[in-house]
mmCIF file with all atom_site columns, C-alpha atoms in Angstrom:
data_model
loop_
_atom_site.group_PDB
_atom_site.id
_atom_site.type_symbol
_atom_site.label_atom_id
_atom_site.label_alt_id
_atom_site.label_comp_id
_atom_site.label_asym_id
_atom_site.label_entity_id
_atom_site.label_seq_id
_atom_site.pdbx_PDB_ins_code
_atom_site.Cartn_x
_atom_site.Cartn_y
_atom_site.Cartn_z
_atom_site.occupancy
_atom_site.B_iso_or_equiv
_atom_site.pdbx_formal_charge
_atom_site.auth_seq_id
_atom_site.auth_comp_id
_atom_site.auth_asym_id
_atom_site.auth_atom_id
_atom_site.pdbx_PDB_model_num
ATOM 1   C CA . THR A 1 1   ? -101.666 -64.331 24.118  1.00 0.00 ? 1   THR A CA 1
ATOM 2   C CA . THR A 1 2   ? -100.681 -65.847 20.705  1.00 0.00 ? 2   THR A CA 1
ATOM 3   C CA . GLU A 1 3   ? -104.436 -66.098 20.112  1.00 0.00 ? 3   GLU A CA 1
ATOM 4   C CA . ILE A 1 4   ? -105.020 -62.439 20.767  1.00 0.00 ? 4   ILE A CA 1
ATOM 5   C CA . TYR A 1 5   ? -102.007 -61.610 18.524  1.00 0.00 ? 5   TYR A CA 1
ATOM 6   C CA . THR A 1 6   ? -103.333 -63.871 15.784  1.00 0.00 ? 6   THR A CA 1
ATOM 7   C CA . LEU A 1 7   ? -106.842 -62.297 16.093  1.00 0.00 ? 7   LEU A CA 1
ATOM 8   C CA . SER A 1 8   ? -105.611 -58.675 16.155  1.00 0.00 ? 8   SER A CA 1
ATOM 9   C CA . LEU A 1 9   ? -103.391 -59.241 13.031  1.00 0.00 ? 9   LEU A CA 1
ATOM 10  C CA . HIS A 1 10  ? -106.347 -60.980 11.483  1.00 0.00 ? 10  HIS A CA 1
ATOM 11  C CA . ASP A 1 11  ? -108.541 -58.082 12.164  1.00 0.00 ? 11  ASP A CA 1
ATOM 12  C CA . ALA A 1 12  ? -105.874 -55.504 11.009  1.00 0.00 ? 12  ALA A CA 1
ATOM 13  C CA . LEU A 1 13  ? -105.135 -57.292 7.593   1.00 0.00 ? 13  LEU A CA 1
ATOM 14  C CA . PRO A 1 14  ? -108.290 -55.932 5.804   1.00 0.00 ? 14  PRO A CA 1
ATOM 15  C CA . ILE A 1 15  ? -107.624 -52.472 7.075   1.00 0.00 ? 15  ILE A CA 1
ATOM 16  C CA . CYS A 1 16  ? -104.140 -52.561 5.848   1.00 0.00 ? 16  CYS A CA 1
ATOM 17  C CA . ALA A 1 17  ? -105.380 -53.925 2.489   1.00 0.00 ? 17  ALA A CA 1
ATOM 18  C CA . LYS A 1 18  ? -107.533 -50.915 2.175   1.00 0.00 ? 18  LYS A CA 1
ATOM 19  C CA . CYS A 1 19  ? -104.821 -48.489 2.828   1.00 0.00 ? 19  CYS A CA 1
ATOM 20  C CA . VAL A 1 20  ? -102.549 -49.892 0.138   1.00 0.00 ? 20  VAL A CA 1
ATOM 21  C CA . GLN A 1 21  ? -105.147 -49.319 -2.596  1.00 0.00 ? 21  GLN A CA 1
ATOM 22  C CA . PRO A 1 22  ? -104.287 -46.665 -4.924  1.00 0.00 ? 22  PRO A CA 1
ATOM 23  C CA . GLY A 1 23  ? -105.229 -43.417 -3.703  1.00 0.00 ? 23  GLY A CA 1
ATOM 24  C CA . VAL A 1 24  ? -106.707 -44.357 -0.310  1.00 0.00 ? 24  VAL A CA 1
ATOM 25  C CA . ILE A 1 25  ? -103.311 -43.129 1.898   1.00 0.00 ? 25  ILE A CA 1
ATOM 26  C CA . LEU A 1 26  ? -103.049 -39.661 0.354   1.00 0.00 ? 26  LEU A CA 1
ATOM 27  C CA . SER A 1 27  ? -106.897 -38.890 0.257   1.00 0.00 ? 27  SER A CA 1
ATOM 28  C CA . LYS A 1 28  ? -106.704 -37.809 3.809   1.00 0.00 ? 28  LYS A CA 1
ATOM 29  C CA . PRO A 1 29  ? -104.314 -35.815 5.954   1.00 0.00 ? 29  PRO A CA 1
ATOM 30  C CA . ILE A 1 30  ? -101.620 -37.769 7.307   1.00 0.00 ? 30  ILE A CA 1
ATOM 31  C CA . ASP A 1 31  ? -99.826  -37.178 10.845  1.00 0.00 ? 31  ASP A CA 1
ATOM 32  C CA . LEU A 1 32  ? -96.360  -38.048 10.231  1.00 0.00 ? 32  LEU A CA 1
ATOM 33  C CA . GLY A 1 33  ? -95.961  -38.524 13.877  1.00 0.00 ? 33  GLY A CA 1
ATOM 34  C CA . ASN A 1 34  ? -98.075  -41.614 13.803  1.00 0.00 ? 34  ASN A CA 1
ATOM 35  C CA . LEU A 1 35  ? -95.732  -43.304 11.163  1.00 0.00 ? 35  LEU A CA 1
ATOM 36  C CA . LEU A 1 36  ? -92.944  -45.652 12.122  1.00 0.00 ? 36  LEU A CA 1
ATOM 37  C CA . HIS A 1 37  ? -90.685  -44.153 9.316   1.00 0.00 ? 37  HIS A CA 1
ATOM 38  C CA . PRO A 1 38  ? -91.825  -40.943 8.067   1.00 0.00 ? 38  PRO A CA 1
ATOM 39  C CA . GLY A 1 39  ? -88.735  -40.163 6.031   1.00 0.00 ? 39  GLY A CA 1
ATOM 40  C CA . THR A 1 40  ? -89.381  -43.444 4.213   1.00 0.00 ? 40  THR A CA 1
ATOM 41  C CA . PHE A 1 41  ? -93.081  -42.337 3.619   1.00 0.00 ? 41  PHE A CA 1
ATOM 42  C CA . LEU A 1 42  ? -91.908  -38.999 2.145   1.00 0.00 ? 42  LEU A CA 1
ATOM 43  C CA . ASN A 1 43  ? -89.376  -40.904 -0.089  1.00 0.00 ? 43  ASN A CA 1
ATOM 44  C CA . GLY A 1 44  ? -92.170  -43.076 -1.375  1.00 0.00 ? 44  GLY A CA 1
ATOM 45  C CA . VAL A 1 45  ? -94.139  -40.026 -2.289  1.00 0.00 ? 45  VAL A CA 1
ATOM 46  C CA . ARG A 1 46  ? -91.137  -38.917 -4.160  1.00 0.00 ? 46  ARG A CA 1
ATOM 47  C CA . GLN A 1 47  ? -90.676  -42.408 -5.966  1.00 0.00 ? 47  GLN A CA 1
ATOM 48  C CA . GLN A 1 48  ? -94.550  -42.157 -6.748  1.00 0.00 ? 48  GLN A CA 1
ATOM 49  C CA . THR A 1 49  ? -94.088  -38.757 -8.187  1.00 0.00 ? 49  THR A CA 1
ATOM 50  C CA . ALA A 1 50  ? -91.202  -39.645 -10.303 1.00 0.00 ? 50  ALA A CA 1
ATOM 51  C CA . ARG A 1 51  ? -93.164  -42.617 -11.798 1.00 0.00 ? 51  ARG A CA 1
ATOM 52  C CA . GLN A 1 52  ? -96.253  -40.346 -12.601 1.00 0.00 ? 52  GLN A CA 1
ATOM 53  C CA . THR A 1 53  ? -94.342  -37.652 -14.086 1.00 0.00 ? 53  THR A CA 1
ATOM 54  C CA . GLY A 1 54  ? -91.422  -39.481 -15.687 1.00 0.00 ? 54  GLY A CA 1
ATOM 55  C CA . VAL A 1 55  ? -88.855  -37.148 -14.171 1.00 0.00 ? 55  VAL A CA 1
ATOM 56  C CA . ALA A 1 56  ? -85.880  -38.714 -12.573 1.00 0.00 ? 56  ALA A CA 1
ATOM 57  C CA . LEU A 1 57  ? -86.210  -39.215 -8.665  1.00 0.00 ? 57  LEU A CA 1
ATOM 58  C CA . ASP A 1 58  ? -83.015  -37.205 -8.023  1.00 0.00 ? 58  ASP A CA 1
ATOM 59  C CA . ALA A 1 59  ? -84.168  -34.363 -10.264 1.00 0.00 ? 59  ALA A CA 1
ATOM 60  C CA . LEU A 1 60  ? -87.266  -33.682 -8.340  1.00 0.00 ? 60  LEU A CA 1
ATOM 61  C CA . LYS A 1 61  ? -87.409  -30.870 -5.606  1.00 0.00 ? 61  LYS A CA 1
ATOM 62  C CA . GLN A 1 62  ? -89.758  -30.778 -2.654  1.00 0.00 ? 62  GLN A CA 1
ATOM 63  C CA . ILE A 1 63  ? -92.162  -27.880 -2.462  1.00 0.00 ? 63  ILE A CA 1
ATOM 64  C CA . SER A 1 64  ? -94.538  -27.043 0.253   1.00 0.00 ? 64  SER A CA 1
ATOM 65  C CA . CYS A 1 65  ? -97.363  -24.613 1.071   1.00 0.00 ? 65  CYS A CA 1
ATOM 66  C CA . TRP A 1 66  ? -100.021 -23.999 3.705   1.00 0.00 ? 66  TRP A CA 1
ATOM 67  C CA . ASP A 1 67  ? -102.984 -23.366 1.383   1.00 0.00 ? 67  ASP A CA 1
ATOM 68  C CA . ARG A 1 68  ? -103.840 -26.110 -1.011  1.00 0.00 ? 68  ARG A CA 1
ATOM 69  C CA . ARG A 1 69  ? -104.731 -23.670 -3.776  1.00 0.00 ? 69  ARG A CA 1
ATOM 70  C CA . ALA A 1 70  ? -101.198 -22.359 -3.791  1.00 0.00 ? 70  ALA A CA 1
ATOM 71  C CA . MET A 1 71  ? -99.668  -25.707 -5.127  1.00 0.00 ? 71  MET A CA 1
ATOM 72  C CA . PRO A 1 72  ? -98.732  -25.568 -8.657  1.00 0.00 ? 72  PRO A CA 1
ATOM 73  C CA . SER A 1 73  ? -100.729 -27.857 -11.006 1.00 0.00 ? 73  SER A CA 1
ATOM 74  C CA . GLU A 1 74  ? -97.508  -29.815 -11.748 1.00 0.00 ? 74  GLU A CA 1
ATOM 75  C CA . ALA A 1 75  ? -97.623  -31.180 -8.338  1.00 0.00 ? 75  ALA A CA 1
ATOM 76  C CA . LYS A 1 76  ? -99.228  -34.749 -9.209  1.00 0.00 ? 76  LYS A CA 1
ATOM 77  C CA . VAL A 1 77  ? -98.701  -36.444 -5.707  1.00 0.00 ? 77  VAL A CA 1
ATOM 78  C CA . VAL A 1 78  ? -99.541  -33.958 -2.845  1.00 0.00 ? 78  VAL A CA 1
ATOM 79  C CA . VAL A 1 79  ? -99.464  -35.034 0.794   1.00 0.00 ? 79  VAL A CA 1
ATOM 80  C CA . GLU A 1 80  ? -101.441 -33.162 3.542   1.00 0.00 ? 80  GLU A CA 1
ATOM 81  C CA . VAL A 1 81  ? -99.645  -33.197 6.838   1.00 0.00 ? 81  VAL A CA 1
ATOM 82  C CA . THR A 1 82  ? -101.548 -32.590 9.758   1.00 0.00 ? 82  THR A CA 1
ATOM 83  C CA . GLY A 1 83  ? -100.525 -32.674 13.668  1.00 0.00 ? 83  GLY A CA 1
ATOM 84  C CA . LEU A 1 84  ? -97.389  -30.449 13.082  1.00 0.00 ? 84  LEU A CA 1
ATOM 85  C CA . LEU A 1 85  ? -96.265  -28.375 16.121  1.00 0.00 ? 85  LEU A CA 1
ATOM 86  C CA . LEU A 1 86  ? -94.563  -24.903 15.985  1.00 0.00 ? 86  LEU A CA 1
ATOM 87  C CA . GLN A 1 87  ? -92.034  -23.524 18.370  1.00 0.00 ? 87  GLN A CA 1
ATOM 88  C CA . GLY A 1 88  ? -90.427  -19.880 18.394  1.00 0.00 ? 88  GLY A CA 1
ATOM 89  C CA . CYS A 1 89  ? -93.294  -18.236 17.029  1.00 0.00 ? 89  CYS A CA 1
ATOM 90  C CA . VAL A 1 90  ? -96.800  -18.427 15.735  1.00 0.00 ? 90  VAL A CA 1
ATOM 91  C CA . PHE A 1 91  ? -98.837  -17.840 12.721  1.00 0.00 ? 91  PHE A CA 1
ATOM 92  C CA . GLY A 1 92  ? -100.458 -14.446 12.297  1.00 0.00 ? 92  GLY A CA 1
ATOM 93  C CA . SER A 1 93  ? -104.023 -14.000 11.242  1.00 0.00 ? 93  SER A CA 1
ATOM 94  C CA . ASP A 1 94  ? -102.585 -13.186 7.716   1.00 0.00 ? 94  ASP A CA 1
ATOM 95  C CA . GLY A 1 95  ? -101.187 -16.727 7.795   1.00 0.00 ? 95  GLY A CA 1
ATOM 96  C CA . LYS A 1 96  ? -97.432  -15.698 8.070   1.00 0.00 ? 96  LYS A CA 1
ATOM 97  C CA . LEU A 1 97  ? -94.991  -16.063 10.898  1.00 0.00 ? 97  LEU A CA 1
ATOM 98  C CA . THR A 1 98  ? -95.414  -13.645 13.773  1.00 0.00 ? 98  THR A CA 1
ATOM 99  C CA . GLU A 1 99  ? -93.173  -13.294 17.084  1.00 0.00 ? 99  GLU A CA 1
ATOM 100 C CA . ALA A 1 100 ? -95.151  -15.085 19.939  1.00 0.00 ? 100 ALA A CA 1
ATOM 101 C CA . ALA A 1 101 ? -96.433  -13.045 22.746  1.00 0.00 ? 101 ALA A CA 1
ATOM 102 C CA . ALA A 1 102 ? -94.626  -13.744 26.329  1.00 0.00 ? 102 ALA A CA 1
ATOM 103 C CA . ASP A 1 103 ? -97.812  -15.619 27.627  1.00 0.00 ? 103 ASP A CA 1
ATOM 104 C CA . GLU A 1 104 ? -98.364  -17.754 24.590  1.00 0.00 ? 104 GLU A CA 1
ATOM 105 C CA . LEU A 1 105 ? -97.574  -21.483 24.546  1.00 0.00 ? 105 LEU A CA 1
ATOM 106 C CA . GLU A 1 106 ? -94.034  -22.465 23.872  1.00 0.00 ? 106 GLU A CA 1
ATOM 107 C CA . MET A 1 107 ? -95.511  -25.112 21.129  1.00 0.00 ? 107 MET A CA 1
ATOM 108 C CA . VAL A 1 108 ? -98.630  -24.509 19.133  1.00 0.00 ? 108 VAL A CA 1
ATOM 109 C CA . LYS A 1 109 ? -100.379 -26.783 16.819  1.00 0.00 ? 109 LYS A CA 1
ATOM 110 C CA . VAL A 1 110 ? -100.483 -25.436 13.279  1.00 0.00 ? 110 VAL A CA 1
ATOM 111 C CA . ASP A 1 111 ? -102.895 -25.817 10.203  1.00 0.00 ? 111 ASP A CA 1
ATOM 112 C CA . ASN A 1 112 ? -102.091 -28.574 7.885   1.00 0.00 ? 112 ASN A CA 1
ATOM 113 C CA . CYS A 1 113 ? -99.251  -28.445 5.326   1.00 0.00 ? 113 CYS A CA 1
ATOM 114 C CA . PHE A 1 114 ? -99.220  -29.351 1.881   1.00 0.00 ? 114 PHE A CA 1
ATOM 115 C CA . ILE A 1 115 ? -95.951  -31.288 0.388   1.00 0.00 ? 115 ILE A CA 1
ATOM 116 C CA . ALA A 1 116 ? -95.075  -32.345 -3.128  1.00 0.00 ? 116 ALA A CA 1
ATOM 117 C CA . PHE A 1 117 ? -92.439  -32.991 -5.296  1.00 0.00 ? 117 PHE A CA 1
ATOM 118 C CA . VAL A 1 118 ? -91.955  -31.459 -8.732  1.00 0.00 ? 118 VAL A CA 1
ATOM 119 C CA . PRO A 1 119 ? -89.636  -31.153 -11.697 1.00 0.00 ? 119 PRO A CA 1
ATOM 120 C CA . PRO A 1 120 ? -86.694  -28.630 -11.067 1.00 0.00 ? 120 PRO A CA 1
ATOM 121 C CA . ASP A 1 121 ? -88.075  -26.057 -13.379 1.00 0.00 ? 121 ASP A CA 1
ATOM 122 C CA . VAL A 1 122 ? -91.350  -25.691 -11.553 1.00 0.00 ? 122 VAL A CA 1
ATOM 123 C CA . PRO A 1 123 ? -91.606  -22.555 -9.160  1.00 0.00 ? 123 PRO A CA 1
ATOM 124 C CA . GLY A 1 124 ? -92.176  -22.925 -5.470  1.00 0.00 ? 124 GLY A CA 1
ATOM 125 C CA . CYS A 1 125 ? -95.537  -22.011 -3.915  1.00 0.00 ? 125 CYS A CA 1
ATOM 126 C CA . TYR A 1 126 ? -94.151  -18.661 -2.602  1.00 0.00 ? 126 TYR A CA 1
ATOM 127 C CA . PRO A 1 127 ? -91.978  -15.876 -4.117  1.00 0.00 ? 127 PRO A CA 1
ATOM 128 C CA . GLU A 1 128 ? -88.353  -15.414 -3.238  1.00 0.00 ? 128 GLU A CA 1
ATOM 129 C CA . GLY A 1 129 ? -88.127  -13.642 -0.049  1.00 0.00 ? 129 GLY A CA 1
ATOM 130 C CA . GLN A 1 130 ? -91.695  -14.217 1.205   1.00 0.00 ? 130 GLN A CA 1
ATOM 131 C CA . TYR A 1 131 ? -90.921  -17.310 3.012   1.00 0.00 ? 131 TYR A CA 1
ATOM 132 C CA . THR A 1 132 ? -88.264  -18.991 5.209   1.00 0.00 ? 132 THR A CA 1
ATOM 133 C CA . LEU A 1 133 ? -87.376  -22.617 5.057   1.00 0.00 ? 133 LEU A CA 1
ATOM 134 C CA . THR A 1 134 ? -88.114  -24.004 8.339   1.00 0.00 ? 134 THR A CA 1
ATOM 135 C CA . PRO A 1 135 ? -86.864  -27.392 9.675   1.00 0.00 ? 135 PRO A CA 1
ATOM 136 C CA . VAL A 1 136 ? -89.237  -30.205 10.617  1.00 0.00 ? 136 VAL A CA 1
ATOM 137 C CA . TYR A 1 137 ? -87.890  -32.410 13.278  1.00 0.00 ? 137 TYR A CA 1
ATOM 138 C CA . TYR A 1 138 ? -88.834  -35.891 14.261  1.00 0.00 ? 138 TYR A CA 1
ATOM 139 C CA . ASN A 1 139 ? -89.368  -34.567 17.937  1.00 0.00 ? 139 ASN A CA 1
ATOM 140 C CA . THR A 1 140 ? -88.725  -31.478 20.350  1.00 0.00 ? 140 THR A CA 1
ATOM 141 C CA . THR A 1 141 ? -85.207  -32.718 20.912  1.00 0.00 ? 141 THR A CA 1
ATOM 142 C CA . ARG A 1 142 ? -84.024  -31.365 17.530  1.00 0.00 ? 142 ARG A CA 1
ATOM 143 C CA . GLU A 1 143 ? -81.693  -34.309 17.235  1.00 0.00 ? 143 GLU A CA 1
ATOM 144 C CA . ARG A 1 144 ? -83.119  -35.582 13.897  1.00 0.00 ? 144 ARG A CA 1
ATOM 145 C CA . LEU A 1 145 ? -84.088  -33.697 10.967  1.00 0.00 ? 145 LEU A CA 1
ATOM 146 C CA . LEU A 1 146 ? -86.847  -34.967 8.900   1.00 0.00 ? 146 LEU A CA 1
ATOM 147 C CA . THR A 1 147 ? -87.472  -32.385 6.091   1.00 0.00 ? 147 THR A CA 1
ATOM 148 C CA . SER A 1 148 ? -87.835  -28.644 5.800   1.00 0.00 ? 148 SER A CA 1
ATOM 149 C CA . VAL A 1 149 ? -90.892  -26.711 4.574   1.00 0.00 ? 149 VAL A CA 1
ATOM 150 C CA . CYS A 1 150 ? -91.577  -23.179 3.310   1.00 0.00 ? 150 CYS A CA 1
ATOM 151 C CA . VAL A 1 151 ? -93.509  -20.971 5.788   1.00 0.00 ? 151 VAL A CA 1
ATOM 152 C CA . PRO A 1 152 ? -94.571  -17.556 4.734   1.00 0.00 ? 152 PRO A CA 1
ATOM 153 C CA . ILE A 1 153 ? -93.123  -14.480 6.368   1.00 0.00 ? 153 ILE A CA 1
ATOM 154 C CA . THR A 1 154 ? -93.382  -10.649 6.243   1.00 0.00 ? 154 THR A CA 1
ATOM 155 C CA . SER A 1 155 ? -89.710  -9.662  7.370   1.00 0.00 ? 155 SER A CA 1
ATOM 156 C CA . ASP A 1 156 ? -86.012  -10.825 7.492   1.00 0.00 ? 156 ASP A CA 1
ATOM 157 C CA . GLU A 1 157 ? -85.695  -14.504 7.007   1.00 0.00 ? 157 GLU A CA 1
ATOM 158 C CA . GLN A 1 158 ? -82.641  -14.428 9.414   1.00 0.00 ? 158 GLN A CA 1
ATOM 159 C CA . LYS A 1 159 ? -85.113  -13.129 12.137  1.00 0.00 ? 159 LYS A CA 1
ATOM 160 C CA . TRP A 1 160 ? -86.945  -16.613 12.405  1.00 0.00 ? 160 TRP A CA 1
ATOM 161 C CA . VAL A 1 161 ? -83.703  -18.523 12.394  1.00 0.00 ? 161 VAL A CA 1
ATOM 162 C CA . ARG A 1 162 ? -82.687  -16.342 15.648  1.00 0.00 ? 162 ARG A CA 1
ATOM 163 C CA . LEU A 1 163 ? -86.000  -16.983 17.329  1.00 0.00 ? 163 LEU A CA 1
ATOM 164 C CA . GLY A 1 164 ? -85.548  -20.707 16.820  1.00 0.00 ? 164 GLY A CA 1
ATOM 165 C CA . ALA A 1 165 ? -88.543  -21.443 14.461  1.00 0.00 ? 165 ALA A CA 1
ATOM 166 C CA . ALA A 1 166 ? -89.140  -24.853 13.942  1.00 0.00 ? 166 ALA A CA 1
ATOM 167 C CA . LEU A 1 167 ? -91.771  -27.561 13.329  1.00 0.00 ? 167 LEU A CA 1
ATOM 168 C CA . PHE A 1 168 ? -92.067  -31.095 14.884  1.00 0.00 ? 168 PHE A CA 1
ATOM 169 C CA . ILE A 1 169 ? -94.097  -33.851 13.934  1.00 0.00 ? 169 ILE A CA 1
ATOM 170 C CA . LYS A 1 170 ? -94.420  -35.035 17.704  1.00 0.00 ? 170 LYS A CA 1
ATOM 171 C CA . GLU A 1 171 ? -93.719  -33.793 21.069  1.00 0.00 ? 171 GLU A CA 1
ATOM 172 C CA . LEU A 1 172 ? -91.323  -35.702 23.408  1.00 0.00 ? 172 LEU A CA 1
#
């Protein structure tokens, strides 16, 4: 078994080396559910943004959107997150939250979400009152919160809180 482990590690090293080259990791959508520590990854994105923008790490704020074109130009490091699951509602044809029909699945896979960190004076992707800040949990037990993302809405924000709208990086 030591030979198999050594061979596997030997084969994996060139792949890992490619991943750490500048720009490779963020060049494709990332499924946070496949990462060992997704929170550490997002913090690394924040650190990289601080370096590139010269803004203090603690001064940066997270913004998010579901259409890459809505991301402001000040967003220097953008992560495209794939594989998120939505519970409590669905995205309608207009790209905004809609109540789920009684016969719909409890969990639905959603389109990719874009996350970035920007200086505090940069506006978010959606106007005030047209989004709800939706929690993103590690799994469906809702025991560990990873982050929150903006999700576009057409009605009262509290409605989505009452419906239990939440996103998950993996199903348990």
